[in-house]
Short mmCIF file of C-alpha atoms and ligand atoms in Angstrom, two decimals:
data_model
loop_
_atom_site.label_atom_id
_atom_site.label_comp_id
_atom_site.label_asym_id
_atom_site.label_seq_id
_atom_site.Cartn_x
_atom_site.Cartn_y
_atom_site.Cartn_z
CA MET A 1 0.00 0.00 0.00
CA ILE A 2 1.62 3.23 -1.20
CA TRP A 3 0.66 6.53 0.48
CA LEU A 4 1.02 9.78 -1.49
CA ARG A 5 0.59 13.36 -0.31
CA GLU A 6 -1.22 14.35 -3.50
CA THR A 7 -2.10 12.99 -6.91
CA ASP A 8 -4.57 13.84 -9.67
CA SER A 9 -6.67 10.72 -9.08
CA THR A 10 -5.62 7.48 -7.42
CA ASN A 11 -7.41 5.61 -10.24
CA GLU A 12 -5.16 7.41 -12.77
CA GLU A 13 -2.11 6.77 -10.56
CA ILE A 14 -2.91 3.04 -10.61
CA LYS A 15 -3.29 3.07 -14.41
CA ARG A 16 0.12 4.72 -14.83
CA ARG A 17 1.69 2.16 -12.53
CA ALA A 18 -0.17 -0.71 -14.24
CA GLY A 19 1.58 0.38 -17.45
CA GLU A 20 4.88 -0.06 -15.60
CA ASP A 21 4.03 -3.65 -14.60
CA ALA A 22 2.77 -2.92 -11.10
CA PRO A 23 1.48 -6.11 -9.48
CA ASP A 24 -2.02 -7.33 -8.74
CA GLY A 25 -3.01 -6.17 -5.25
CA LEU A 26 -1.24 -2.79 -5.32
CA TRP A 27 -3.12 -0.10 -3.36
CA VAL A 28 -2.46 3.61 -3.78
CA VAL A 29 -3.80 6.00 -1.14
CA ALA A 30 -3.60 9.80 -1.36
CA ASP A 31 -4.15 12.52 1.24
CA ARG A 32 -5.83 14.59 -1.44
CA GLN A 33 -6.62 14.45 -5.16
CA THR A 34 -6.59 17.36 -7.58
CA ARG A 35 -8.88 15.66 -10.11
CA GLY A 36 -10.89 13.09 -8.16
CA ARG A 37 -13.43 11.36 -10.36
CA GLY A 38 -16.84 9.89 -9.61
CA ARG A 39 -19.17 7.73 -11.66
CA ARG A 40 -21.08 8.95 -14.70
CA GLY A 41 -18.41 11.55 -15.50
CA ARG A 42 -18.91 13.43 -12.23
CA SER A 43 -16.05 14.79 -10.14
CA TRP A 44 -15.31 13.63 -6.58
CA GLU A 45 -14.46 16.42 -4.15
CA SER A 46 -11.05 15.45 -2.78
CA ALA A 47 -9.52 18.44 -0.98
CA ASN A 48 -10.26 17.33 2.58
CA GLU A 49 -7.20 15.55 3.97
CA GLY A 50 -9.24 13.87 6.68
CA ASN A 51 -10.87 11.57 4.12
CA LEU A 52 -9.61 8.49 2.30
CA TYR A 53 -8.97 8.39 -1.45
CA MET A 54 -7.67 4.98 -2.43
CA SER A 55 -7.49 2.63 -5.42
CA LEU A 56 -6.61 -1.00 -5.95
CA LEU A 57 -5.07 -2.70 -8.99
CA LEU A 58 -6.47 -6.13 -9.87
CA ARG A 59 -5.27 -8.39 -12.66
CA PRO A 60 -8.07 -10.96 -12.66
CA VAL A 61 -8.15 -14.33 -14.37
CA PHE A 62 -11.97 -14.46 -14.57
CA PRO A 63 -13.67 -13.19 -17.76
CA LYS A 64 -14.06 -9.43 -18.00
CA GLU A 65 -17.85 -9.85 -18.22
CA SER A 66 -17.75 -10.65 -14.48
CA ALA A 67 -15.79 -7.53 -13.60
CA SER A 68 -18.76 -5.40 -12.55
CA MET A 69 -19.28 -7.72 -9.56
CA VAL A 70 -15.94 -6.62 -8.08
CA THR A 71 -17.63 -3.33 -7.21
CA LEU A 72 -20.21 -5.22 -5.16
CA VAL A 73 -17.47 -7.18 -3.42
CA MET A 74 -15.71 -3.93 -2.54
CA ALA A 75 -18.97 -2.41 -1.26
CA LEU A 76 -19.46 -5.40 1.01
CA SER A 77 -15.90 -5.14 2.34
CA VAL A 78 -16.12 -1.39 2.98
CA ALA A 79 -19.50 -1.57 4.72
CA SER A 80 -18.34 -4.49 6.89
CA VAL A 81 -15.14 -2.74 7.96
CA ILE A 82 -16.98 0.48 8.81
CA ARG A 83 -19.45 -1.48 10.94
CA GLU A 84 -16.67 -3.35 12.74
CA MET A 85 -14.48 -0.30 13.37
CA THR A 86 -17.12 2.26 14.31
CA GLY A 87 -20.29 0.37 15.21
CA LEU A 88 -22.15 2.59 12.73
CA ASP A 89 -25.08 1.12 10.81
CA ALA A 90 -23.42 1.27 7.39
CA LYS A 91 -25.59 -0.18 4.60
CA ILE A 92 -25.11 -0.78 0.88
CA LYS A 93 -27.22 1.10 -1.62
CA TRP A 94 -27.07 -1.28 -4.58
CA PRO A 95 -24.79 -1.64 -6.32
CA ASN A 96 -21.99 0.16 -4.55
CA ASP A 97 -22.71 3.26 -2.50
CA ILE A 98 -22.39 3.01 1.25
CA VAL A 99 -24.96 4.97 3.23
CA ILE A 100 -25.53 5.71 6.88
CA GLY A 101 -28.93 7.01 7.93
CA GLY A 102 -29.84 7.45 4.27
CA LYS A 103 -26.81 9.66 3.48
CA LYS A 104 -23.87 8.66 1.29
CA VAL A 105 -20.54 8.14 3.02
CA VAL A 106 -18.59 6.09 0.42
CA GLY A 107 -18.43 6.04 -3.38
CA ILE A 108 -16.77 3.36 -5.50
CA LEU A 109 -15.56 3.73 -9.08
CA THR A 110 -14.38 0.55 -10.82
CA GLU A 111 -12.75 0.91 -14.22
CA LEU A 112 -11.62 -1.68 -16.75
CA ALA A 113 -8.49 -1.04 -18.82
CA PHE A 114 -6.06 -2.96 -21.01
CA ASP A 115 -2.29 -3.26 -20.77
CA GLU A 116 0.11 -3.34 -23.74
CA GLN A 117 -0.18 -7.14 -23.98
CA GLY A 118 -3.93 -6.78 -24.43
CA SER A 119 -4.78 -8.29 -21.02
CA TYR A 120 -7.42 -6.51 -19.05
CA TYR A 121 -7.01 -5.19 -15.55
CA LEU A 122 -9.30 -3.44 -13.08
CA VAL A 123 -8.91 -0.30 -11.03
CA CYS A 124 -11.22 -0.19 -8.05
CA GLY A 125 -11.29 3.31 -6.52
CA VAL A 126 -12.84 3.99 -3.13
CA GLY A 127 -13.61 7.42 -1.67
CA ILE A 128 -14.58 7.41 2.03
CA ASN A 129 -15.74 10.53 3.85
CA VAL A 130 -13.94 9.86 7.11
CA ASN A 131 -13.21 12.98 9.16
CA GLN A 132 -14.92 15.69 7.10
CA ARG A 133 -17.16 17.80 9.36
CA SER A 134 -19.06 20.01 6.94
CA PHE A 135 -20.33 19.68 3.38
CA PRO A 136 -21.30 22.16 0.67
CA VAL A 137 -24.97 23.18 1.02
CA GLU A 138 -26.01 21.40 -2.16
CA ILE A 139 -25.08 18.00 -0.68
CA THR A 140 -25.77 18.42 3.06
CA GLU A 141 -29.00 16.44 2.66
CA THR A 142 -27.36 13.52 0.87
CA ALA A 143 -23.75 13.28 2.14
CA THR A 144 -22.17 12.58 5.50
CA SER A 145 -18.93 11.29 7.04
CA LEU A 146 -18.04 8.57 9.50
CA LEU A 147 -16.99 11.09 12.12
CA THR A 148 -20.18 13.15 11.77
CA GLU A 149 -22.29 10.03 12.24
CA TYR A 150 -20.10 8.69 15.02
CA ILE A 151 -20.38 11.90 17.03
CA SER A 152 -24.13 11.98 16.53
CA ILE A 153 -24.53 8.56 18.21
CA THR A 154 -21.92 9.05 20.94
CA THR A 155 -23.62 9.95 24.20
CA GLU A 156 -20.55 11.32 25.99
CA LYS A 157 -19.94 13.85 23.23
CA ALA A 158 -19.66 17.03 25.28
CA GLU A 159 -15.87 17.11 25.32
CA GLY A 160 -13.31 16.44 22.66
CA THR A 161 -15.55 16.29 19.61
CA GLU A 162 -13.80 19.28 17.98
CA THR A 163 -10.55 17.34 17.85
CA ALA A 164 -11.97 13.82 17.42
CA ARG A 165 -10.53 11.85 14.49
CA ILE A 166 -11.04 8.42 13.01
CA ASP A 167 -7.75 6.67 12.18
CA ARG A 168 -7.54 6.63 8.37
CA LYS A 169 -4.50 4.38 8.28
CA GLN A 170 -6.16 1.73 10.43
CA LEU A 171 -9.32 1.94 8.31
CA ALA A 172 -7.32 1.57 5.08
CA GLU A 173 -5.39 -1.42 6.40
CA CYS A 174 -8.52 -3.15 7.71
CA LEU A 175 -10.16 -2.63 4.32
CA ARG A 176 -7.17 -4.13 2.51
CA GLU A 177 -7.36 -7.27 4.68
CA ARG A 178 -11.13 -7.58 4.51
CA PHE A 179 -11.23 -7.14 0.73
CA LYS A 180 -8.51 -9.76 0.29
CA ALA A 181 -10.72 -12.32 2.07
CA ASP A 182 -13.97 -11.33 0.31
CA TYR A 183 -12.27 -11.24 -3.09
CA ALA A 184 -10.85 -14.74 -2.52
CA SER A 185 -14.41 -16.00 -1.86
CA PHE A 186 -15.57 -14.30 -5.04
CA CYS A 187 -12.70 -15.65 -7.17
CA LYS A 188 -13.21 -19.22 -5.94
CA VAL A 189 -16.59 -19.42 -7.71
CA GLY A 190 -16.42 -16.40 -10.06
CA ASN A 191 -19.75 -15.00 -8.86
CA MET A 192 -21.51 -13.62 -5.79
CA SER A 193 -22.95 -16.94 -4.55
CA GLU A 194 -20.65 -17.18 -1.51
CA LEU A 195 -21.10 -13.50 -0.59
CA LYS A 196 -24.77 -13.07 -1.50
CA ALA A 197 -26.13 -13.63 2.02
CA SER A 198 -23.67 -11.17 3.63
CA TYR A 199 -24.33 -8.62 0.88
CA GLU A 200 -28.10 -8.87 1.23
CA ALA A 201 -27.86 -8.58 5.03
CA LEU A 202 -26.39 -5.09 4.49
CA LEU A 203 -28.57 -4.08 1.53
CA ALA A 204 -30.32 -0.78 2.35
CA ASN A 205 -32.87 -1.24 -0.43
CA LYS A 206 -33.85 -4.80 0.48
CA ASP A 207 -37.64 -5.22 0.56
CA ALA A 208 -38.03 -1.51 -0.18
CA TYR A 209 -39.83 0.20 -3.06
CA VAL A 210 -37.37 1.41 -5.67
CA ARG A 211 -37.56 3.27 -8.94
CA VAL A 212 -35.38 1.78 -11.68
CA LEU A 213 -34.03 4.49 -13.98
CA ASP A 214 -33.71 2.35 -17.07
CA PRO A 215 -32.95 4.29 -20.29
CA LYS A 216 -35.50 2.01 -22.00
CA GLY A 217 -38.20 3.12 -19.54
CA GLU A 218 -38.46 3.78 -15.82
CA TYR A 219 -40.42 1.48 -13.55
CA GLU A 220 -41.04 0.83 -9.87
CA GLY A 221 -41.04 -2.32 -7.79
CA ILE A 222 -39.82 -4.00 -4.64
CA ALA A 223 -36.11 -4.84 -4.40
CA LEU A 224 -35.95 -8.48 -3.31
CA GLY A 225 -32.18 -8.93 -3.15
CA ILE A 226 -29.46 -9.90 -5.65
CA ASN A 227 -28.85 -12.98 -7.79
CA ASN A 228 -25.51 -14.79 -8.09
CA ASP A 229 -24.43 -12.37 -10.83
CA GLY A 230 -24.95 -9.36 -8.57
CA GLU A 231 -28.02 -8.12 -10.43
CA LEU A 232 -30.75 -6.48 -8.35
CA LEU A 233 -34.00 -8.46 -8.40
CA VAL A 234 -36.97 -6.11 -8.61
CA GLN A 235 -40.54 -7.37 -8.40
CA LYS A 236 -42.91 -5.26 -10.47
CA ALA A 237 -46.55 -4.61 -9.50
CA GLU A 238 -47.75 -7.19 -12.03
CA GLY A 239 -45.65 -9.83 -10.23
CA CYS A 240 -42.82 -10.47 -12.68
CA VAL A 241 -39.24 -10.12 -11.40
CA GLU A 242 -36.67 -8.13 -13.38
CA ALA A 243 -32.91 -8.66 -12.94
CA VAL A 244 -31.31 -5.21 -13.07
CA TYR A 245 -27.73 -5.00 -14.34
CA ALA A 246 -25.64 -2.34 -12.59
CA GLY A 247 -23.91 -0.99 -15.70
CA GLU A 248 -27.06 0.10 -17.48
CA VAL A 249 -29.31 1.73 -14.95
CA SER A 250 -29.43 3.38 -11.56
CA VAL A 251 -31.89 2.81 -8.78
CA ARG A 252 -33.49 5.32 -6.41
CA GLY A 253 -35.77 5.00 -3.44
CA ILE A 254 -39.33 6.10 -4.02
CA TYR A 255 -39.07 8.78 -1.33
CA GLY A 256 -35.42 9.72 -1.60
CA TYR A 257 -31.93 8.72 -2.55
CA VAL A 258 -31.95 5.26 -0.84
C1 LIG B 1 -19.01 7.78 -7.05
O1 LIG B 1 -19.32 8.56 -7.96
O2 LIG B 1 -19.80 7.50 -6.14
C2 LIG B 1 -17.66 7.14 -7.06
C3 LIG B 1 -16.62 7.98 -6.37
C4 LIG B 1 -15.25 7.35 -6.34
C5 LIG B 1 -14.21 8.26 -5.74
C6 LIG B 1 -12.87 7.57 -5.55
S1 LIG B 1 -11.75 8.51 -4.59
C7 LIG B 1 -10.47 7.42 -5.01
C8 LIG B 1 -10.61 7.07 -6.46
N1 LIG B 1 -9.98 8.06 -7.31
C9 LIG B 1 -10.85 8.75 -8.03
O3 LIG B 1 -10.58 9.67 -8.82
N2 LIG B 1 -12.10 8.31 -7.80
C10 LIG B 1 -12.11 7.23 -6.83
#
């Protein structure tokens, strides 16, 4: 795990290093990013040095068609580690956002790229709002941090909250270990079957009404869980169950973001 003071984007840093034969399993963590990227071409605010900006290089042997499931594996690992380290009720908003109390605390951006030999590799980038204490007005309703949530549930919070910090290094190292174990379970079978029960236990949208924003037409239904390929199973009003593939659509709660 390499720690940098600053980089443009840890995903880009991994791609540069992948081109120089960096090994499977390399993590790059930065204190801040100058061009942090989110999904769907959005940027990821990365100036706060109390947060974690980290990316992992994977050189998988499974077919690239299975690669989108790695994002779900990472979501499971991140949510589990947050729960273990902080006791916070971190949940997964399918496929890969982590939320606490309905607000987003982690974003994951997985990218597929090719090396000069034509082999594919994956870059799995994770942004965790760890110690950030305030957010721009436009996202105060939808974003939070581990520390903000931790302080809000701590009863003896009168003293010391101004200087309270969550240990980023410990969090990063726990995540590395946890992901290694979850990824091994995934690779053994090449799908989510071994991790499905743990993933569904943390699924914020399970048994909830969701709206599926499918470019071919939006619809609503009840999210039942995931199948072995990591697709979200949504039961429509007429009873049929659709398997929603993460790459094509996004899913919202009926009454809000989750
Ligand atoms: C999202 O849109 O929810 C995904 C955000 C992913 C942000 C992380 S921060 C570390 C890595 N480097 C980036 O530029 N993006 C990812």
